[in-house]
Amino acid sequence: MAETTQPGTGAKPTADPFNRQESLTADTFLRGLWQENPVFVMLLGMCPTLAVTNSAINALGMGLATTFVLLGSGALVSLLRHLIPKQVRIASYIVIIATFVTVVDYAIHAISLELYASLGAFIQLIVVNCIILGRAEAYASKQRLLPTLVNGLGMGLGFTLALLSLGSVREILGSGSLFGYPLFGEDFQPWLVMVLPPGGFFVLGAWLLLFAWLKQRRERRPLASAGATSHG
Amino acid sequence: MSRPIEIRTSPHLKRARTVPQIMLGVVWALLPICAFAVFQFGLSALLLLVTTTAVAMGTEYLFARLSGRGNTLNDWSVVITGLLLGLTLPPGFPLWMAAVAAFVGVALGKSLFGGLGFNVMNAALVGRAFAQAAFPVAITTWTPGFAPGRFQEPIPSTLTPPLMQPIPVKDWIGGLNIDGFTGATPLALQKFQHIEVSGLDLFTGMVAGSAGETSALLIMVCGLWLAYQRLLDWKIPVGVMLGAVLIALPFWLLDGGVYPTPWFVLCSGGLMLGAWFMASDMVGSPETPWGALVYGLFIGALTVVIRLFGGLTEGIMYAILLANAAAPLISAVTQPRVFGTRKERRS
Amino acid sequence: MSGTLPVQTSTPAPATPAPATPGLAMLMTLGLIAAISGLLVATAYEYTAPIIAEKERIATEAAVLRILPGAVAKRDFLIAAQGGLTPLAANGDGGGASDAAEGSIVYAGYDAQGQLQGLAFTGVGTGYAGPVKVLFAYDPERQLIVRSKVLKSNETPGFGDKLDKDPAFLKNLEALDTRLDATGQTLANPIVTVKNGTKTQPWQIDAITGATLSSRAMGKAANQAAQRAAPAIQRSLALLAQPPRERP
């Protein structure tokens, strides 16, 4: 959304504010990581965020698969952006996205049977992840190849980062390990709820709370720094 | 014959009760139950109650500070949450898990909604539900009451190191030489083996169970005192008990060998504690007179349905949480007619 | 989102009225995209299919050899419709086992000398959260199920996964009676899961307290698998006794 609100420096003076070209800046990449993080800020892609983050490995696999699809579909959409007629653009995007999802599905299956089994249907469901369609519609279809790739990479890594932050917390509490390495030894008491679906909601809520609180604090600080208590 | 004129307020004018007064009344009513829990289960129950209350207060303080609401400890409500949570946990529940439950209960169940008065559900039960989901084995591990030496040393599992599995209590129970203790609560015995513990034992609390839910008699006396003081709406506990009996009675008449007697249903498990102290929580219950009754009936009926047909042995916790969620709806549909107006059909 | 709102344009007329795209152009674009997609998917499939098949074969073999201690080689047999076993081209064109329905396959494990070490087959039973797929090891001489390994399950962690860990429960599956009845068509006693602590017969499985549904799934899986495979195996013992051919 920010490209519609921020006056870009390299914008061509066109009548339609949605159709301006963006010049490549560091912000193109960083936006997806933090300012417009798909999970923590835009709250998109909730289905995989909640469903497959019960371990760090699953979260990483899902995040990278989504990043790959974002990059591939973004590149193709961007290259074909002048060819695709407006009336059939959504259909075209879906076909393109589905193509890359199928490719990544085969790839994960070939790389690791275990990861494939634990991600299950959620790999195929990347097709309907609104982050990807949203990027294709709002960004790739209007921008040149390079900014699209950089922006897609930022978004994908932002998504991966968010999934990882959920997945690690859930794995540490739910199984007492991180990336499969046990952290607490034999006697650890797993918090079962954390590896079950409700755990996804709890941890996501906790992260959102933390970020909202940090943001609020940053905004309040110039006004009154008295309320800043140290907080472990 | 001149007497100084005495100026008094009219006898019908009373000062409204403040929130701290109400809450303090509930705390007083809970203290005998806590005392009995400590008497029955010893040091472990004391540590458990202290832990849940302290963590609940700490969490409340922390979140109130962070959200800029100042100190909210002095309204006593969080003390009730802590005590209630402690009373609903098994006496040998590891302290670190109890601390987690208290933190989650107050943080998720109360503070995040904006503190007292804004919470949708009973905070103590939110904490317990989280503990039930996270540690299902520990929360169904029961230890016998009146163990010799219970005031000198706690049940071994109480002092489990943080994040670790509870220390097994099997050997400890074996060492007590108590005949016939199977680690099953009366509810579990009834449900799986169709053995009914005698009603008198249930009534007076001579059974295994959560720290503070064993004696139906004591809970009822304390609850009645609260009702007498008008600190709770009597229609809610009455509704709960009525609802439970209404559902349990037909089944018992149908097959008394499998289904429990209504008396057993009333006195076993957490039904009494839930009915008098948790369902009647003013924040989570409907404020209309009929609504209170409907709400109570709903809780009682649902509890028995979960007990008889669900996978769990006890259902009062989920019943109250569900009813809490439904309370605004119940209030909305049971609005009394304003005096002097006609019943209007809302479009 | 704001892009979809009916924004009041400040200019009196739209700057660029969208030119009507002829249907042919649309078709051509979609055709082009479909062609690119097809190419990509086909390439990816061509490249990954053999790797996937190989990995799955290794995984199955590892599972079978793990459940049949002493075995170093395996042969696959298909339970034929007539009730016997027919050998399956195990290392044919990479597809092998995955082509036939997996439930109808019996894996035979042999040691280095070519002696039959035991048999393995899979069974499926419905548990608390969907199907539970189990691999069973079968001793053809004693007609017993002697080991089990859960291949796939969605059971609640902490309860359902006891099926593979709880030592008391696993004892059930160390000598589970699967003798055939007089006709040789079905089991003399169907395998059933009974309530915890009430096991009296060798064909019963003692359920885990608190995981009754998962335990029942195990019983159903064992029963279904044994009902299907045990008669066929007993009829084809001669075939099974043949040592496996050398691997190419």
JSON list of N, CA, C and O in Angstrom, two decimals, chain B residues 29-67:
[
{"chain": "B", "resi": 29, "resn": "ALA", "atom": "N", "xyz": [-15.02, -15.00, 51.69]},
{"chain": "B", "resi": 29, "resn": "ALA", "atom": "CA", "xyz": [-15.78, -16.23, 51.53]},
{"chain": "B", "resi": 29, "resn": "ALA", "atom": "C", "xyz": [-14.92, -17.37, 51.02]},
{"chain": "B", "resi": 29, "resn": "ALA", "atom": "O", "xyz": [-15.19, -18.54, 51.28]},
{"chain": "B", "resi": 30, "resn": "LEU", "atom": "N", "xyz": [-13.87, -17.02, 50.28]},
{"chain": "B", "resi": 30, "resn": "LEU", "atom": "CA", "xyz": [-13.00, -18.08, 49.74]},
{"chain": "B", "resi": 30, "resn": "LEU", "atom": "C", "xyz": [-12.04, -18.61, 50.79]},
{"chain": "B", "resi": 30, "resn": "LEU", "atom": "O", "xyz": [-11.54, -19.73, 50.68]},
{"chain": "B", "resi": 31, "resn": "LEU", "atom": "N", "xyz": [-11.75, -17.80, 51.80]},
{"chain": "B", "resi": 31, "resn": "LEU", "atom": "CA", "xyz": [-10.71, -18.19, 52.75]},
{"chain": "B", "resi": 31, "resn": "LEU", "atom": "C", "xyz": [-11.01, -19.51, 53.47]},
{"chain": "B", "resi": 31, "resn": "LEU", "atom": "O", "xyz": [-10.11, -20.34, 53.60]},
{"chain": "B", "resi": 32, "resn": "PRO", "atom": "N", "xyz": [-12.24, -19.74, 53.94]},
{"chain": "B", "resi": 32, "resn": "PRO", "atom": "CA", "xyz": [-12.49, -21.05, 54.58]},
{"chain": "B", "resi": 32, "resn": "PRO", "atom": "C", "xyz": [-12.22, -22.22, 53.63]},
{"chain": "B", "resi": 32, "resn": "PRO", "atom": "O", "xyz": [-11.68, -23.25, 54.06]},
{"chain": "B", "resi": 33, "resn": "ILE", "atom": "N", "xyz": [-12.57, -22.04, 52.35]},
{"chain": "B", "resi": 33, "resn": "ILE", "atom": "CA", "xyz": [-12.33, -23.11, 51.39]},
{"chain": "B", "resi": 33, "resn": "ILE", "atom": "C", "xyz": [-10.83, -23.34, 51.24]},
{"chain": "B", "resi": 33, "resn": "ILE", "atom": "O", "xyz": [-10.34, -24.47, 51.20]},
{"chain": "B", "resi": 34, "resn": "CYS", "atom": "N", "xyz": [-10.08, -22.24, 51.15]},
{"chain": "B", "resi": 34, "resn": "CYS", "atom": "CA", "xyz": [-8.62, -22.36, 51.06]},
{"chain": "B", "resi": 34, "resn": "CYS", "atom": "C", "xyz": [-8.08, -23.06, 52.30]},
{"chain": "B", "resi": 34, "resn": "CYS", "atom": "O", "xyz": [-7.20, -23.92, 52.20]},
{"chain": "B", "resi": 35, "resn": "ALA", "atom": "N", "xyz": [-8.62, -22.68, 53.45]},
{"chain": "B", "resi": 35, "resn": "ALA", "atom": "CA", "xyz": [-8.13, -23.28, 54.69]},
{"chain": "B", "resi": 35, "resn": "ALA", "atom": "C", "xyz": [-8.39, -24.78, 54.69]},
{"chain": "B", "resi": 35, "resn": "ALA", "atom": "O", "xyz": [-7.52, -25.57, 55.07]},
{"chain": "B", "resi": 36, "resn": "PHE", "atom": "N", "xyz": [-9.56, -25.17, 54.24]},
{"chain": "B", "resi": 36, "resn": "PHE", "atom": "CA", "xyz": [-9.86, -26.60, 54.19]},
{"chain": "B", "resi": 36, "resn": "PHE", "atom": "C", "xyz": [-8.93, -27.31, 53.20]},
{"chain": "B", "resi": 36, "resn": "PHE", "atom": "O", "xyz": [-8.45, -28.42, 53.46]},
{"chain": "B", "resi": 37, "resn": "ALA", "atom": "N", "xyz": [-8.65, -26.65, 52.07]},
{"chain": "B", "resi": 37, "resn": "ALA", "atom": "CA", "xyz": [-7.74, -27.25, 51.09]},
{"chain": "B", "resi": 37, "resn": "ALA", "atom": "C", "xyz": [-6.37, -27.47, 51.71]},
{"chain": "B", "resi": 37, "resn": "ALA", "atom": "O", "xyz": [-5.76, -28.52, 51.52]},
{"chain": "B", "resi": 38, "resn": "VAL", "atom": "N", "xyz": [-5.90, -26.48, 52.46]},
{"chain": "B", "resi": 38, "resn": "VAL", "atom": "CA", "xyz": [-4.58, -26.62, 53.09]},
{"chain": "B", "resi": 38, "resn": "VAL", "atom": "C", "xyz": [-4.64, -27.72, 54.16]},
{"chain": "B", "resi": 38, "resn": "VAL", "atom": "O", "xyz": [-3.74, -28.53, 54.28]},
{"chain": "B", "resi": 39, "resn": "PHE", "atom": "N", "xyz": [-5.75, -27.76, 54.91]},
{"chain": "B", "resi": 39, "resn": "PHE", "atom": "CA", "xyz": [-5.90, -28.79, 55.93]},
{"chain": "B", "resi": 39, "resn": "PHE", "atom": "C", "xyz": [-5.90, -30.17, 55.30]},
{"chain": "B", "resi": 39, "resn": "PHE", "atom": "O", "xyz": [-5.29, -31.12, 55.81]},
{"chain": "B", "resi": 40, "resn": "GLN", "atom": "N", "xyz": [-6.54, -30.30, 54.15]},
{"chain": "B", "resi": 40, "resn": "GLN", "atom": "CA", "xyz": [-6.66, -31.62, 53.52]},
{"chain": "B", "resi": 40, "resn": "GLN", "atom": "C", "xyz": [-5.39, -32.04, 52.80]},
{"chain": "B", "resi": 40, "resn": "GLN", "atom": "O", "xyz": [-4.98, -33.19, 52.87]},
{"chain": "B", "resi": 41, "resn": "PHE", "atom": "N", "xyz": [-4.79, -31.10, 52.08]},
{"chain": "B", "resi": 41, "resn": "PHE", "atom": "CA", "xyz": [-3.67, -31.48, 51.22]},
{"chain": "B", "resi": 41, "resn": "PHE", "atom": "C", "xyz": [-2.33, -30.96, 51.72]},
{"chain": "B", "resi": 41, "resn": "PHE", "atom": "O", "xyz": [-1.30, -31.22, 51.11]},
{"chain": "B", "resi": 42, "resn": "GLY", "atom": "N", "xyz": [-2.33, -30.17, 52.80]},
{"chain": "B", "resi": 42, "resn": "GLY", "atom": "CA", "xyz": [-1.09, -29.80, 53.43]},
{"chain": "B", "resi": 42, "resn": "GLY", "atom": "C", "xyz": [-0.33, -28.69, 52.73]},
{"chain": "B", "resi": 42, "resn": "GLY", "atom": "O", "xyz": [-0.91, -27.83, 52.05]},
{"chain": "B", "resi": 43, "resn": "LEU", "atom": "N", "xyz": [0.98, -28.78, 52.88]},
{"chain": "B", "resi": 43, "resn": "LEU", "atom": "CA", "xyz": [1.88, -27.74, 52.40]},
{"chain": "B", "resi": 43, "resn": "LEU", "atom": "C", "xyz": [1.71, -27.47, 50.90]},
{"chain": "B", "resi": 43, "resn": "LEU", "atom": "O", "xyz": [1.76, -26.33, 50.44]},
{"chain": "B", "resi": 44, "resn": "SER", "atom": "N", "xyz": [1.47, -28.55, 50.14]},
{"chain": "B", "resi": 44, "resn": "SER", "atom": "CA", "xyz": [1.37, -28.40, 48.69]},
{"chain": "B", "resi": 44, "resn": "SER", "atom": "C", "xyz": [0.25, -27.44, 48.31]},
{"chain": "B", "resi": 44, "resn": "SER", "atom": "O", "xyz": [0.43, -26.56, 47.46]},
{"chain": "B", "resi": 45, "resn": "ALA", "atom": "N", "xyz": [-0.90, -27.60, 48.94]},
{"chain": "B", "resi": 45, "resn": "ALA", "atom": "CA", "xyz": [-2.03, -26.73, 48.62]},
{"chain": "B", "resi": 45, "resn": "ALA", "atom": "C", "xyz": [-1.70, -25.29, 48.98]},
{"chain": "B", "resi": 45, "resn": "ALA", "atom": "O", "xyz": [-2.02, -24.36, 48.23]},
{"chain": "B", "resi": 46, "resn": "LEU", "atom": "N", "xyz": [-1.03, -25.10, 50.11]},
{"chain": "B", "resi": 46, "resn": "LEU", "atom": "CA", "xyz": [-0.66, -23.75, 50.52]},
{"chain": "B", "resi": 46, "resn": "LEU", "atom": "C", "xyz": [0.26, -23.11, 49.49]},
{"chain": "B", "resi": 46, "resn": "LEU", "atom": "O", "xyz": [0.03, -21.98, 49.03]},
{"chain": "B", "resi": 47, "resn": "LEU", "atom": "N", "xyz": [1.31, -23.87, 49.11]},
{"chain": "B", "resi": 47, "resn": "LEU", "atom": "CA", "xyz": [2.26, -23.34, 48.12]},
{"chain": "B", "resi": 47, "resn": "LEU", "atom": "C", "xyz": [1.54, -23.03, 46.81]},
{"chain": "B", "resi": 47, "resn": "LEU", "atom": "O", "xyz": [1.80, -22.02, 46.16]},
{"chain": "B", "resi": 48, "resn": "LEU", "atom": "N", "xyz": [0.62, -23.91, 46.43]},
{"chain": "B", "resi": 48, "resn": "LEU", "atom": "CA", "xyz": [-0.10, -23.74, 45.17]},
{"chain": "B", "resi": 48, "resn": "LEU", "atom": "C", "xyz": [-0.91, -22.44, 45.20]},
{"chain": "B", "resi": 48, "resn": "LEU", "atom": "O", "xyz": [-0.83, -21.61, 44.28]},
{"chain": "B", "resi": 49, "resn": "LEU", "atom": "N", "xyz": [-1.64, -22.24, 46.30]},
{"chain": "B", "resi": 49, "resn": "LEU", "atom": "CA", "xyz": [-2.48, -21.04, 46.40]},
{"chain": "B", "resi": 49, "resn": "LEU", "atom": "C", "xyz": [-1.62, -19.78, 46.44]},
{"chain": "B", "resi": 49, "resn": "LEU", "atom": "O", "xyz": [-1.94, -18.78, 45.78]},
{"chain": "B", "resi": 50, "resn": "VAL", "atom": "N", "xyz": [-0.52, -19.84, 47.17]},
{"chain": "B", "resi": 50, "resn": "VAL", "atom": "CA", "xyz": [0.36, -18.67, 47.26]},
{"chain": "B", "resi": 50, "resn": "VAL", "atom": "C", "xyz": [0.93, -18.36, 45.89]},
{"chain": "B", "resi": 50, "resn": "VAL", "atom": "O", "xyz": [0.96, -17.21, 45.44]},
{"chain": "B", "resi": 51, "resn": "THR", "atom": "N", "xyz": [1.36, -19.42, 45.17]},
{"chain": "B", "resi": 51, "resn": "THR", "atom": "CA", "xyz": [1.96, -19.20, 43.86]},
{"chain": "B", "resi": 51, "resn": "THR", "atom": "C", "xyz": [0.96, -18.57, 42.89]},
{"chain": "B", "resi": 51, "resn": "THR", "atom": "O", "xyz": [1.25, -17.56, 42.26]},
{"chain": "B", "resi": 52, "resn": "THR", "atom": "N", "xyz": [-0.22, -19.19, 42.77]},
{"chain": "B", "resi": 52, "resn": "THR", "atom": "CA", "xyz": [-1.17, -18.65, 41.78]},
{"chain": "B", "resi": 52, "resn": "THR", "atom": "C", "xyz": [-1.56, -17.23, 42.14]},
{"chain": "B", "resi": 52, "resn": "THR", "atom": "O", "xyz": [-1.62, -16.36, 41.27]},
{"chain": "B", "resi": 53, "resn": "THR", "atom": "N", "xyz": [-1.77, -16.97, 43.43]},
{"chain": "B", "resi": 53, "resn": "THR", "atom": "CA", "xyz": [-2.19, -15.62, 43.80]},
{"chain": "B", "resi": 53, "resn": "THR", "atom": "C", "xyz": [-1.08, -14.62, 43.54]},
{"chain": "B", "resi": 53, "resn": "THR", "atom": "O", "xyz": [-1.31, -13.54, 42.98]},
{"chain": "B", "resi": 54, "resn": "ALA", "atom": "N", "xyz": [0.15, -14.98, 43.91]},
{"chain": "B", "resi": 54, "resn": "ALA", "atom": "CA", "xyz": [1.25, -14.04, 43.73]},
{"chain": "B", "resi": 54, "resn": "ALA", "atom": "C", "xyz": [1.49, -13.77, 42.25]},
{"chain": "B", "resi": 54, "resn": "ALA", "atom": "O", "xyz": [1.65, -12.62, 41.84]},
{"chain": "B", "resi": 55, "resn": "VAL", "atom": "N", "xyz": [1.49, -14.83, 41.43]},
{"chain": "B", "resi": 55, "resn": "VAL", "atom": "CA", "xyz": [1.75, -14.63, 40.00]},
{"chain": "B", "resi": 55, "resn": "VAL", "atom": "C", "xyz": [0.60, -13.84, 39.38]},
{"chain": "B", "resi": 55, "resn": "VAL", "atom": "O", "xyz": [0.82, -12.95, 38.55]},
{"chain": "B", "resi": 56, "resn": "ALA", "atom": "N", "xyz": [-0.62, -14.13, 39.79]},
{"chain": "B", "resi": 56, "resn": "ALA", "atom": "CA", "xyz": [-1.76, -13.39, 39.24]},
{"chain": "B", "resi": 56, "resn": "ALA", "atom": "C", "xyz": [-1.62, -11.91, 39.57]},
{"chain": "B", "resi": 56, "resn": "ALA", "atom": "O", "xyz": [-1.81, -11.04, 38.71]},
{"chain": "B", "resi": 57, "resn": "MET", "atom": "N", "xyz": [-1.26, -11.62, 40.82]},
{"chain": "B", "resi": 57, "resn": "MET", "atom": "CA", "xyz": [-1.10, -10.21, 41.21]},
{"chain": "B", "resi": 57, "resn": "MET", "atom": "C", "xyz": [0.04, -9.56, 40.44]},
{"chain": "B", "resi": 57, "resn": "MET", "atom": "O", "xyz": [-0.09, -8.42, 39.96]},
{"chain": "B", "resi": 58, "resn": "GLY", "atom": "N", "xyz": [1.15, -10.29, 40.32]},
{"chain": "B", "resi": 58, "resn": "GLY", "atom": "CA", "xyz": [2.29, -9.74, 39.59]},
{"chain": "B", "resi": 58, "resn": "GLY", "atom": "C", "xyz": [1.94, -9.43, 38.15]},
{"chain": "B", "resi": 58, "resn": "GLY", "atom": "O", "xyz": [2.29, -8.37, 37.61]},
{"chain": "B", "resi": 59, "resn": "THR", "atom": "N", "xyz": [1.21, -10.36, 37.51]},
{"chain": "B", "resi": 59, "resn": "THR", "atom": "CA", "xyz": [0.83, -10.16, 36.11]},
{"chain": "B", "resi": 59, "resn": "THR", "atom": "C", "xyz": [-0.08, -8.95, 35.97]},
{"chain": "B", "resi": 59, "resn": "THR", "atom": "O", "xyz": [0.11, -8.12, 35.08]},
{"chain": "B", "resi": 60, "resn": "GLU", "atom": "N", "xyz": [-1.04, -8.86, 36.87]},
{"chain": "B", "resi": 60, "resn": "GLU", "atom": "CA", "xyz": [-1.97, -7.73, 36.83]},
{"chain": "B", "resi": 60, "resn": "GLU", "atom": "C", "xyz": [-1.20, -6.41, 36.97]},
{"chain": "B", "resi": 60, "resn": "GLU", "atom": "O", "xyz": [-1.41, -5.47, 36.21]},
{"chain": "B", "resi": 61, "resn": "TYR", "atom": "N", "xyz": [-0.27, -6.39, 37.92]},
{"chain": "B", "resi": 61, "resn": "TYR", "atom": "CA", "xyz": [0.49, -5.18, 38.16]},
{"chain": "B", "resi": 61, "resn": "TYR", "atom": "C", "xyz": [1.29, -4.80, 36.91]},
{"chain": "B", "resi": 61, "resn": "TYR", "atom": "O", "xyz": [1.25, -3.67, 36.45]},
{"chain": "B", "resi": 62, "resn": "LEU", "atom": "N", "xyz": [1.96, -5.83, 36.34]},
{"chain": "B", "resi": 62, "resn": "LEU", "atom": "CA", "xyz": [2.81, -5.58, 35.18]},
{"chain": "B", "resi": 62, "resn": "LEU", "atom": "C", "xyz": [2.00, -5.02, 34.02]},
{"chain": "B", "resi": 62, "resn": "LEU", "atom": "O", "xyz": [2.34, -3.99, 33.43]},
{"chain": "B", "resi": 63, "resn": "PHE", "atom": "N", "xyz": [0.89, -5.69, 33.71]},
{"chain": "B", "resi": 63, "resn": "PHE", "atom": "CA", "xyz": [0.12, -5.26, 32.54]},
{"chain": "B", "resi": 63, "resn": "PHE", "atom": "C", "xyz": [-0.56, -3.92, 32.78]},
{"chain": "B", "resi": 63, "resn": "PHE", "atom": "O", "xyz": [-0.70, -3.12, 31.87]},
{"chain": "B", "resi": 64, "resn": "ALA", "atom": "N", "xyz": [-0.99, -3.69, 34.02]},
{"chain": "B", "resi": 64, "resn": "ALA", "atom": "CA", "xyz": [-1.62, -2.41, 34.30]},
{"chain": "B", "resi": 64, "resn": "ALA", "atom": "C", "xyz": [-0.61, -1.29, 34.14]},
{"chain": "B", "resi": 64, "resn": "ALA", "atom": "O", "xyz": [-0.91, -0.23, 33.57]},
{"chain": "B", "resi": 65, "resn": "ARG", "atom": "N", "xyz": [0.62, -1.55, 34.59]},
{"chain": "B", "resi": 65, "resn": "ARG", "atom": "CA", "xyz": [1.65, -0.54, 34.43]},
{"chain": "B", "resi": 65, "resn": "ARG", "atom": "C", "xyz": [1.96, -0.29, 32.97]},
{"chain": "B", "resi": 65, "resn": "ARG", "atom": "O", "xyz": [2.03, 0.84, 32.51]},
{"chain": "B", "resi": 66, "resn": "LEU", "atom": "N", "xyz": [2.13, -1.40, 32.22]},
{"chain": "B", "resi": 66, "resn": "LEU", "atom": "CA", "xyz": [2.52, -1.27, 30.82]},
{"chain": "B", "resi": 66, "resn": "LEU", "atom": "C", "xyz": [1.46, -0.56, 30.02]},
{"chain": "B", "resi": 66, "resn": "LEU", "atom": "O", "xyz": [1.74, 0.14, 29.06]},
{"chain": "B", "resi": 67, "resn": "SER", "atom": "N", "xyz": [0.20, -0.75, 30.36]},
{"chain": "B", "resi": 67, "resn": "SER", "atom": "CA", "xyz": [-0.85, -0.11, 29.57]},
{"chain": "B", "resi": 67, "resn": "SER", "atom": "C", "xyz": [-1.27, 1.21, 30.19]},
{"chain": "B", "resi": 67, "resn": "SER", "atom": "O", "xyz": [-2.26, 1.79, 29.78]}
]
